[in-house]
Amino acid sequence: MYLSLYRVVGYIRQGITQVQTLDKALTTMSYTMKITDSQIKRMSEDIVGMAKDLSISVDNVSQIYQIYANMQTSTEEMMKTARPTAILANLSGVDASTAADQIQGVLNQFNLLADESEHIVDVYDYISSNISVDYSKGIAGMSEAVKNVGNVAYEAGLSFEQLSAIIGRVMAKTRQDGSTIGNALRTIAVRISKSNKLAGDEVDNATVGNAAKALHNIGVEVYTASGEFRELDTIMTELAAKWDTLSDAEQANISFQIAATRQTSVLKSVLD
């Protein structure tokens, strides 16, 4: 009897603490955002419902909402991105702030809408479930790689889904971390695609010209007849089709011109 009573008291105290945490979070958000009473009510219901559905604390969900409030996102965007952020944090083992940065980064880099946040998590989940890499490490690695190369990949014509699939394949073959893979893919993209205009001092005209010449010599064109860059995916598909027919010397030269000395293993993984 006494044990049951203690449990009841514990549940009551926990409930009071959660209410206080929620009230504090909503009050803080009301200072940083222009929100109405009805919006506060909706957010309150959403926070409590999400905590129950995902079996996480109200405090954790409130933190996610406050993170997005500090990013100056709208209440509608917050309610669309908070749940995927909580799920991503649980799947990858990162904290809420990191997960929010990863979600928001993909949305910004690929010009996606907030309601596509859940799709981002679905893509990471699907790919990580189908590669020979630890599940949580796979998601964390893809997120890190996308952070480093996402804007360049988008400019080069790759979709978020295409880039994530490439990263997953490279991770499984090279066992390299996400940051290394992202930087390697960035090097490749800025040398043979229109994304080089985002590279700044990362690449010069001579390097771009040498890469284009090396590919031209084997029948793969970087530019259209009018002098515009072709899509990166098209260039890489054509190179992959020719790769096994090239001599060792040709492969070595192309690898160096496109990927530089340190990134050749990533290039070969992309082409396989």
PDB file of C-alpha atoms in Angstrom:
ATOM      1  CA  MET A   1       0.000   0.000   0.000  1.00  0.00           C
ATOM      2  CA  TYR A   2       2.741   2.433   0.989  1.00  0.00           C
ATOM      3  CA  LEU A   3       4.728   1.554  -2.141  1.00  0.00           C
ATOM      4  CA  SER A   4       1.720   2.334  -4.331  1.00  0.00           C
ATOM      5  CA  LEU A   5       1.209   5.609  -2.501  1.00  0.00           C
ATOM      6  CA  TYR A   6       4.831   6.613  -3.060  1.00  0.00           C
ATOM      7  CA  ARG A   7       4.479   5.834  -6.750  1.00  0.00           C
ATOM      8  CA  VAL A   8       1.382   7.998  -7.008  1.00  0.00           C
ATOM      9  CA  VAL A   9       3.146  10.870  -5.257  1.00  0.00           C
ATOM     10  CA  GLY A  10       6.110  10.423  -7.613  1.00  0.00           C
ATOM     11  CA  TYR A  11       3.874  10.570 -10.675  1.00  0.00           C
ATOM     12  CA  ILE A  12       2.198  13.711  -9.359  1.00  0.00           C
ATOM     13  CA  ARG A  13       5.536  15.394  -8.728  1.00  0.00           C
ATOM     14  CA  GLN A  14       6.748  14.390 -12.184  1.00  0.00           C
ATOM     15  CA  GLY A  15       3.595  15.800 -13.720  1.00  0.00           C
ATOM     16  CA  ILE A  16       3.987  19.088 -11.851  1.00  0.00           C
ATOM     17  CA  THR A  17       7.619  19.349 -12.977  1.00  0.00           C
ATOM     18  CA  GLN A  18       6.653  18.763 -16.592  1.00  0.00           C
ATOM     19  CA  VAL A  19       3.922  21.402 -16.418  1.00  0.00           C
ATOM     20  CA  GLN A  20       6.396  23.879 -14.947  1.00  0.00           C
ATOM     21  CA  THR A  21       8.965  23.037 -17.643  1.00  0.00           C
ATOM     22  CA  LEU A  22       6.396  23.477 -20.394  1.00  0.00           C
ATOM     23  CA  ASP A  23       5.128  26.758 -18.973  1.00  0.00           C
ATOM     24  CA  LYS A  24       8.666  28.116 -18.721  1.00  0.00           C
ATOM     25  CA  ALA A  25       9.466  27.103 -22.312  1.00  0.00           C
ATOM     26  CA  LEU A  26       6.313  28.675 -23.716  1.00  0.00           C
ATOM     27  CA  THR A  27       6.913  31.872 -21.742  1.00  0.00           C
ATOM     28  CA  THR A  28      10.458  32.097 -23.124  1.00  0.00           C
ATOM     29  CA  MET A  29       9.222  31.548 -26.684  1.00  0.00           C
ATOM     30  CA  SER A  30       6.574  34.228 -26.258  1.00  0.00           C
ATOM     31  CA  TYR A  31       9.396  36.706 -25.572  1.00  0.00           C
ATOM     32  CA  THR A  32      11.415  35.748 -28.674  1.00  0.00           C
ATOM     33  CA  MET A  33       8.510  35.329 -31.108  1.00  0.00           C
ATOM     34  CA  LYS A  34       5.299  37.101 -31.977  1.00  0.00           C
ATOM     35  CA  ILE A  35       2.767  34.412 -31.101  1.00  0.00           C
ATOM     36  CA  THR A  36      -0.881  34.553 -30.152  1.00  0.00           C
ATOM     37  CA  ASP A  37      -2.602  32.799 -27.266  1.00  0.00           C
ATOM     38  CA  SER A  38      -4.154  30.320 -29.672  1.00  0.00           C
ATOM     39  CA  GLN A  39      -0.738  29.484 -31.130  1.00  0.00           C
ATOM     40  CA  ILE A  40       0.655  28.981 -27.626  1.00  0.00           C
ATOM     41  CA  LYS A  41      -2.221  26.609 -26.894  1.00  0.00           C
ATOM     42  CA  ARG A  42      -1.534  24.636 -30.095  1.00  0.00           C
ATOM     43  CA  MET A  43       2.162  24.386 -29.329  1.00  0.00           C
ATOM     44  CA  SER A  44       1.438  23.256 -25.785  1.00  0.00           C
ATOM     45  CA  GLU A  45      -0.830  20.479 -27.040  1.00  0.00           C
ATOM     46  CA  ASP A  46       1.685  19.494 -29.705  1.00  0.00           C
ATOM     47  CA  ILE A  47       4.577  19.326 -27.233  1.00  0.00           C
ATOM     48  CA  VAL A  48       2.682  17.131 -24.792  1.00  0.00           C
ATOM     49  CA  GLY A  49       1.331  14.910 -27.560  1.00  0.00           C
ATOM     50  CA  MET A  50       4.754  14.492 -29.170  1.00  0.00           C
ATOM     51  CA  ALA A  51       6.369  13.602 -25.851  1.00  0.00           C
ATOM     52  CA  LYS A  52       3.754  10.905 -25.317  1.00  0.00           C
ATOM     53  CA  ASP A  53       3.924   9.529 -28.882  1.00  0.00           C
ATOM     54  CA  LEU A  54       7.725   9.355 -28.982  1.00  0.00           C
ATOM     55  CA  SER A  55       8.167   8.294 -25.346  1.00  0.00           C
ATOM     56  CA  ILE A  56      10.448  11.224 -24.549  1.00  0.00           C
ATOM     57  CA  SER A  57      10.198  13.903 -21.898  1.00  0.00           C
ATOM     58  CA  VAL A  58       8.252  17.126 -22.227  1.00  0.00           C
ATOM     59  CA  ASP A  59      11.517  18.875 -21.350  1.00  0.00           C
ATOM     60  CA  ASN A  60      13.279  17.392 -24.405  1.00  0.00           C
ATOM     61  CA  VAL A  61      10.487  18.379 -26.767  1.00  0.00           C
ATOM     62  CA  SER A  62      10.315  21.858 -25.248  1.00  0.00           C
ATOM     63  CA  GLN A  63      14.048  22.276 -25.865  1.00  0.00           C
ATOM     64  CA  ILE A  64      13.548  21.490 -29.551  1.00  0.00           C
ATOM     65  CA  TYR A  65      10.802  24.099 -29.819  1.00  0.00           C
ATOM     66  CA  GLN A  66      13.003  26.672 -28.110  1.00  0.00           C
ATOM     67  CA  ILE A  67      15.867  25.904 -30.501  1.00  0.00           C
ATOM     68  CA  TYR A  68      13.652  26.637 -33.501  1.00  0.00           C
ATOM     69  CA  ALA A  69      12.235  29.711 -31.789  1.00  0.00           C
ATOM     70  CA  ASN A  70      15.783  31.036 -31.454  1.00  0.00           C
ATOM     71  CA  MET A  71      16.237  30.414 -35.191  1.00  0.00           C
ATOM     72  CA  GLN A  72      13.356  32.833 -35.761  1.00  0.00           C
ATOM     73  CA  THR A  73      11.246  30.221 -37.562  1.00  0.00           C
ATOM     74  CA  SER A  74       7.470  30.612 -37.687  1.00  0.00           C
ATOM     75  CA  THR A  75       5.154  28.637 -35.399  1.00  0.00           C
ATOM     76  CA  GLU A  76       3.948  26.602 -38.384  1.00  0.00           C
ATOM     77  CA  GLU A  77       7.509  25.711 -39.365  1.00  0.00           C
ATOM     78  CA  MET A  78       8.312  24.790 -35.767  1.00  0.00           C
ATOM     79  CA  MET A  79       5.401  22.381 -35.598  1.00  0.00           C
ATOM     80  CA  LYS A  80       6.464  20.753 -38.878  1.00  0.00           C
ATOM     81  CA  THR A  81      10.132  20.379 -37.995  1.00  0.00           C
ATOM     82  CA  ALA A  82      10.061  19.595 -34.261  1.00  0.00           C
ATOM     83  CA  ARG A  83       8.875  15.977 -34.544  1.00  0.00           C
ATOM     84  CA  PRO A  84      11.375  14.977 -37.281  1.00  0.00           C
ATOM     85  CA  THR A  85      14.108  16.666 -35.245  1.00  0.00           C
ATOM     86  CA  ALA A  86      13.230  14.628 -32.152  1.00  0.00           C
ATOM     87  CA  ILE A  87      13.176  11.435 -34.212  1.00  0.00           C
ATOM     88  CA  LEU A  88      16.527  12.222 -35.853  1.00  0.00           C
ATOM     89  CA  ALA A  89      18.106  12.925 -32.464  1.00  0.00           C
ATOM     90  CA  ASN A  90      16.905   9.554 -31.188  1.00  0.00           C
ATOM     91  CA  LEU A  91      18.018   7.655 -34.299  1.00  0.00           C
ATOM     92  CA  SER A  92      21.493   9.162 -34.570  1.00  0.00           C
ATOM     93  CA  GLY A  93      22.268   9.693 -30.909  1.00  0.00           C
ATOM     94  CA  VAL A  94      23.028  13.408 -31.281  1.00  0.00           C
ATOM     95  CA  ASP A  95      21.605  16.145 -29.084  1.00  0.00           C
ATOM     96  CA  ALA A  96      18.545  18.145 -30.052  1.00  0.00           C
ATOM     97  CA  SER A  97      20.513  21.218 -31.094  1.00  0.00           C
ATOM     98  CA  THR A  98      22.677  19.195 -33.487  1.00  0.00           C
ATOM     99  CA  ALA A  99      19.646  17.415 -34.956  1.00  0.00           C
ATOM    100  CA  ALA A 100      17.886  20.747 -35.479  1.00  0.00           C
ATOM    101  CA  ASP A 101      20.933  22.153 -37.256  1.00  0.00           C
ATOM    102  CA  GLN A 102      21.057  19.061 -39.488  1.00  0.00           C
ATOM    103  CA  ILE A 103      17.378  19.290 -40.441  1.00  0.00           C
ATOM    104  CA  GLN A 104      17.497  23.040 -40.991  1.00  0.00           C
ATOM    105  CA  GLY A 105      20.727  22.707 -42.949  1.00  0.00           C
ATOM    106  CA  VAL A 106      19.198  20.292 -45.452  1.00  0.00           C
ATOM    107  CA  LEU A 107      16.095  22.465 -45.821  1.00  0.00           C
ATOM    108  CA  ASN A 108      18.240  25.517 -46.549  1.00  0.00           C
ATOM    109  CA  GLN A 109      20.842  23.828 -48.759  1.00  0.00           C
ATOM    110  CA  PHE A 110      18.317  22.082 -51.000  1.00  0.00           C
ATOM    111  CA  ASN A 111      15.668  24.793 -50.912  1.00  0.00           C
ATOM    112  CA  LEU A 112      13.089  22.492 -49.313  1.00  0.00           C
ATOM    113  CA  LEU A 113       9.935  23.400 -47.390  1.00  0.00           C
ATOM    114  CA  ALA A 114       9.522  22.736 -43.671  1.00  0.00           C
ATOM    115  CA  ASP A 115       6.894  20.064 -44.292  1.00  0.00           C
ATOM    116  CA  GLU A 116       9.577  17.977 -46.037  1.00  0.00           C
ATOM    117  CA  SER A 117      11.492  17.600 -42.749  1.00  0.00           C
ATOM    118  CA  GLU A 118      10.033  14.178 -42.063  1.00  0.00           C
ATOM    119  CA  HIS A 119      11.088  13.029 -45.540  1.00  0.00           C
ATOM    120  CA  ILE A 120      14.677  13.969 -44.687  1.00  0.00           C
ATOM    121  CA  VAL A 121      14.610  11.635 -41.709  1.00  0.00           C
ATOM    122  CA  ASP A 122      12.942   8.910 -43.792  1.00  0.00           C
ATOM    123  CA  VAL A 123      15.748   9.100 -46.371  1.00  0.00           C
ATOM    124  CA  TYR A 124      18.450   8.814 -43.702  1.00  0.00           C
ATOM    125  CA  ASP A 125      16.591   5.949 -42.044  1.00  0.00           C
ATOM    126  CA  TYR A 126      16.121   3.993 -45.292  1.00  0.00           C
ATOM    127  CA  ILE A 127      19.711   4.351 -46.487  1.00  0.00           C
ATOM    128  CA  SER A 128      21.269   3.615 -43.107  1.00  0.00           C
ATOM    129  CA  SER A 129      19.106   0.507 -42.809  1.00  0.00           C
ATOM    130  CA  ASN A 130      20.428  -0.794 -46.124  1.00  0.00           C
ATOM    131  CA  ILE A 131      24.194  -0.258 -45.887  1.00  0.00           C
ATOM    132  CA  SER A 132      26.793  -2.250 -43.989  1.00  0.00           C
ATOM    133  CA  VAL A 133      27.444   0.473 -41.417  1.00  0.00           C
ATOM    134  CA  ASP A 134      26.239   0.749 -37.833  1.00  0.00           C
ATOM    135  CA  TYR A 135      22.751   2.252 -38.071  1.00  0.00           C
ATOM    136  CA  SER A 136      23.262   5.253 -35.794  1.00  0.00           C
ATOM    137  CA  LYS A 137      26.730   5.937 -37.181  1.00  0.00           C
ATOM    138  CA  GLY A 138      25.298   5.770 -40.693  1.00  0.00           C
ATOM    139  CA  ILE A 139      22.716   8.455 -39.995  1.00  0.00           C
ATOM    140  CA  ALA A 140      25.191  10.652 -38.129  1.00  0.00           C
ATOM    141  CA  GLY A 141      27.759  10.229 -40.916  1.00  0.00           C
ATOM    142  CA  MET A 142      25.319  11.093 -43.687  1.00  0.00           C
ATOM    143  CA  SER A 143      24.152  14.166 -41.798  1.00  0.00           C
ATOM    144  CA  GLU A 144      27.723  15.357 -41.307  1.00  0.00           C
ATOM    145  CA  ALA A 145      28.640  14.755 -44.949  1.00  0.00           C
ATOM    146  CA  VAL A 146      25.557  16.567 -46.234  1.00  0.00           C
ATOM    147  CA  LYS A 147      26.412  19.536 -44.025  1.00  0.00           C
ATOM    148  CA  ASN A 148      29.793  19.835 -45.744  1.00  0.00           C
ATOM    149  CA  VAL A 149      28.736  19.322 -49.358  1.00  0.00           C
ATOM    150  CA  GLY A 150      24.979  19.943 -49.564  1.00  0.00           C
ATOM    151  CA  ASN A 151      24.975  23.443 -51.056  1.00  0.00           C
ATOM    152  CA  VAL A 152      27.615  22.507 -53.630  1.00  0.00           C
ATOM    153  CA  ALA A 153      25.792  19.293 -54.567  1.00  0.00           C
ATOM    154  CA  TYR A 154      22.512  21.179 -55.024  1.00  0.00           C
ATOM    155  CA  GLU A 155      24.176  23.749 -57.245  1.00  0.00           C
ATOM    156  CA  ALA A 156      25.729  20.895 -59.245  1.00  0.00           C
ATOM    157  CA  GLY A 157      22.267  19.461 -59.918  1.00  0.00           C
ATOM    158  CA  LEU A 158      22.049  16.666 -57.337  1.00  0.00           C
ATOM    159  CA  SER A 159      18.947  16.157 -55.231  1.00  0.00           C
ATOM    160  CA  PHE A 160      19.094  15.481 -51.500  1.00  0.00           C
ATOM    161  CA  GLU A 161      18.104  11.873 -52.159  1.00  0.00           C
ATOM    162  CA  GLN A 162      20.824  11.376 -54.778  1.00  0.00           C
ATOM    163  CA  LEU A 163      23.504  12.883 -52.566  1.00  0.00           C
ATOM    164  CA  SER A 164      22.460  10.832 -49.526  1.00  0.00           C
ATOM    165  CA  ALA A 165      22.552   7.615 -51.560  1.00  0.00           C
ATOM    166  CA  ILE A 166      26.057   8.446 -52.833  1.00  0.00           C
ATOM    167  CA  ILE A 167      27.266   9.206 -49.316  1.00  0.00           C
ATOM    168  CA  GLY A 168      25.791   5.984 -47.961  1.00  0.00           C
ATOM    169  CA  ARG A 169      27.500   3.928 -50.671  1.00  0.00           C
ATOM    170  CA  VAL A 170      30.850   5.626 -50.070  1.00  0.00           C
ATOM    171  CA  MET A 171      30.547   5.151 -46.294  1.00  0.00           C
ATOM    172  CA  ALA A 172      29.926   1.440 -46.719  1.00  0.00           C
ATOM    173  CA  LYS A 173      32.901   0.986 -49.060  1.00  0.00           C
ATOM    174  CA  THR A 174      35.522   3.269 -47.506  1.00  0.00           C
ATOM    175  CA  ARG A 175      34.481   3.238 -43.810  1.00  0.00           C
ATOM    176  CA  GLN A 176      35.422   6.917 -43.707  1.00  0.00           C
ATOM    177  CA  ASP A 177      33.637   9.416 -41.487  1.00  0.00           C
ATOM    178  CA  GLY A 178      30.998  11.794 -42.783  1.00  0.00           C
ATOM    179  CA  SER A 179      33.148  14.909 -42.642  1.00  0.00           C
ATOM    180  CA  THR A 180      35.893  13.309 -44.739  1.00  0.00           C
ATOM    181  CA  ILE A 181      33.400  12.022 -47.313  1.00  0.00           C
ATOM    182  CA  GLY A 182      31.605  15.347 -47.517  1.00  0.00           C
ATOM    183  CA  ASN A 183      34.847  17.238 -48.098  1.00  0.00           C
ATOM    184  CA  ALA A 184      35.936  14.716 -50.754  1.00  0.00           C
ATOM    185  CA  LEU A 185      32.648  15.001 -52.644  1.00  0.00           C
ATOM    186  CA  ARG A 186      32.894  18.764 -52.408  1.00  0.00           C
ATOM    187  CA  THR A 187      36.345  18.667 -54.011  1.00  0.00           C
ATOM    188  CA  ILE A 188      35.024  16.530 -56.869  1.00  0.00           C
ATOM    189  CA  ALA A 189      31.920  18.643 -57.451  1.00  0.00           C
ATOM    190  CA  VAL A 190      33.632  22.033 -57.574  1.00  0.00           C
ATOM    191  CA  ARG A 191      36.148  20.794 -60.150  1.00  0.00           C
ATOM    192  CA  ILE A 192      33.694  19.512 -62.754  1.00  0.00           C
ATOM    193  CA  SER A 193      30.397  21.330 -62.218  1.00  0.00           C
ATOM    194  CA  LYS A 194      28.891  24.784 -62.061  1.00  0.00           C
ATOM    195  CA  SER A 195      29.115  24.599 -58.267  1.00  0.00           C
ATOM    196  CA  ASN A 196      32.703  25.854 -58.528  1.00  0.00           C
ATOM    197  CA  LYS A 197      31.330  29.389 -58.260  1.00  0.00           C
ATOM    198  CA  LEU A 198      30.534  28.578 -54.615  1.00  0.00           C
ATOM    199  CA  ALA A 199      34.038  27.311 -53.906  1.00  0.00           C
ATOM    200  CA  GLY A 200      35.819  30.643 -53.537  1.00  0.00           C
ATOM    201  CA  ASP A 201      39.512  29.963 -53.000  1.00  0.00           C
ATOM    202  CA  GLU A 202      39.008  26.189 -52.913  1.00  0.00           C
ATOM    203  CA  VAL A 203      39.634  25.825 -56.646  1.00  0.00           C
ATOM    204  CA  ASP A 204      41.166  27.948 -59.424  1.00  0.00           C
ATOM    205  CA  ASN A 205      40.446  28.107 -63.160  1.00  0.00           C
ATOM    206  CA  ALA A 206      43.526  26.080 -64.029  1.00  0.00           C
ATOM    207  CA  THR A 207      42.398  23.188 -61.818  1.00  0.00           C
ATOM    208  CA  VAL A 208      38.914  23.232 -63.342  1.00  0.00           C
ATOM    209  CA  GLY A 209      40.429  23.348 -66.826  1.00  0.00           C
ATOM    210  CA  ASN A 210      42.747  20.410 -66.152  1.00  0.00           C
ATOM    211  CA  ALA A 211      39.864  18.299 -64.856  1.00  0.00           C
ATOM    212  CA  ALA A 212      37.740  19.125 -67.910  1.00  0.00           C
ATOM    213  CA  LYS A 213      40.633  18.312 -70.254  1.00  0.00           C
ATOM    214  CA  ALA A 214      41.313  14.953 -68.576  1.00  0.00           C
ATOM    215  CA  LEU A 215      37.677  13.950 -69.030  1.00  0.00           C
ATOM    216  CA  HIS A 216      37.516  15.309 -72.585  1.00  0.00           C
ATOM    217  CA  ASN A 217      40.459  13.082 -73.514  1.00  0.00           C
ATOM    218  CA  ILE A 218      38.407   9.979 -72.731  1.00  0.00           C
ATOM    219  CA  GLY A 219      35.206  11.239 -74.361  1.00  0.00           C
ATOM    220  CA  VAL A 220      33.373  12.673 -71.350  1.00  0.00           C
ATOM    221  CA  GLU A 221      32.475  16.334 -71.672  1.00  0.00           C
ATOM    222  CA  VAL A 222      32.156  18.713 -68.729  1.00  0.00           C
ATOM    223  CA  TYR A 223      30.661  21.486 -70.869  1.00  0.00           C
ATOM    224  CA  THR A 224      27.792  21.665 -73.327  1.00  0.00           C
ATOM    225  CA  ALA A 225      28.291  22.915 -76.882  1.00  0.00           C
ATOM    226  CA  SER A 226      27.279  26.394 -75.674  1.00  0.00           C
ATOM    227  CA  GLY A 227      29.920  26.374 -72.932  1.00  0.00           C
ATOM    228  CA  GLU A 228      27.648  25.700 -69.966  1.00  0.00           C
ATOM    229  CA  PHE A 229      28.444  23.090 -67.327  1.00  0.00           C
ATOM    230  CA  ARG A 230      26.604  19.796 -67.733  1.00  0.00           C
ATOM    231  CA  GLU A 231      24.854  18.190 -64.760  1.00  0.00           C
ATOM    232  CA  LEU A 232      27.260  16.477 -62.351  1.00  0.00           C
ATOM    233  CA  ASP A 233      25.183  13.289 -62.258  1.00  0.00           C
ATOM    234  CA  THR A 234      25.374  12.993 -66.060  1.00  0.00           C
ATOM    235  CA  ILE A 235      29.141  13.481 -66.079  1.00  0.00           C
ATOM    236  CA  MET A 236      29.706  10.900 -63.341  1.00  0.00           C
ATOM    237  CA  THR A 237      27.374   8.376 -65.000  1.00  0.00           C
ATOM    238  CA  GLU A 238      29.275   8.639 -68.275  1.00  0.00           C
ATOM    239  CA  LEU A 239      32.625   8.383 -66.486  1.00  0.00           C
ATOM    240  CA  ALA A 240      31.468   5.303 -64.576  1.00  0.00           C
ATOM    241  CA  ALA A 241      30.455   3.633 -67.848  1.00  0.00           C
ATOM    242  CA  LYS A 242      33.965   4.130 -69.249  1.00  0.00           C
ATOM    243  CA  TRP A 243      35.991   3.602 -66.079  1.00  0.00           C
ATOM    244  CA  ASP A 244      36.772  -0.115 -66.442  1.00  0.00           C
ATOM    245  CA  THR A 245      37.880   0.376 -70.052  1.00  0.00           C
ATOM    246  CA  LEU A 246      40.555   2.937 -69.108  1.00  0.00           C
ATOM    247  CA  SER A 247      44.211   2.141 -68.608  1.00  0.00           C
ATOM    248  CA  ASP A 248      45.761   2.422 -65.138  1.00  0.00           C
ATOM    249  CA  ALA A 249      47.532   5.592 -66.239  1.00  0.00           C
ATOM    250  CA  GLU A 250      44.286   7.161 -67.474  1.00  0.00           C
ATOM    251  CA  GLN A 251      42.467   6.257 -64.269  1.00  0.00           C
ATOM    252  CA  ALA A 252      45.293   7.684 -62.166  1.00  0.00           C
ATOM    253  CA  ASN A 253      45.354  10.949 -64.117  1.00  0.00           C
ATOM    254  CA  ILE A 254      41.588  11.431 -63.976  1.00  0.00           C
ATOM    255  CA  SER A 255      41.505  10.584 -60.281  1.00  0.00           C
ATOM    256  CA  PHE A 256      44.192  13.164 -59.565  1.00  0.00           C
ATOM    257  CA  GLN A 257      42.640  15.895 -61.728  1.00  0.00           C
ATOM    258  CA  ILE A 258      39.098  15.401 -60.393  1.00  0.00           C
ATOM    259  CA  ALA A 259      39.620  14.313 -56.814  1.00  0.00           C
ATOM    260  CA  ALA A 260      43.185  15.296 -55.902  1.00  0.00           C
ATOM    261  CA  THR A 261      45.544  12.858 -54.239  1.00  0.00           C
ATOM    262  CA  ARG A 262      43.685  12.376 -50.944  1.00  0.00           C
ATOM    263  CA  GLN A 263      40.188  11.861 -52.346  1.00  0.00           C
ATOM    264  CA  THR A 264      40.723   9.143 -54.965  1.00  0.00           C
ATOM    265  CA  SER A 265      39.231   6.364 -52.815  1.00  0.00           C
ATOM    266  CA  VAL A 266      35.977   8.309 -52.584  1.00  0.00           C
ATOM    267  CA  LEU A 267      35.899   8.922 -56.342  1.00  0.00           C
ATOM    268  CA  LYS A 268      36.411   5.216 -57.060  1.00  0.00           C
ATOM    269  CA  SER A 269      33.633   4.307 -54.609  1.00  0.00           C
ATOM    270  CA  VAL A 270      31.266   6.696 -56.396  1.00  0.00           C
ATOM    271  CA  LEU A 271      32.136   5.161 -59.767  1.00  0.00           C
ATOM    272  CA  ASP A 272      31.789   1.495 -58.726  1.00  0.00           C
TER     273      ASP A 272
END
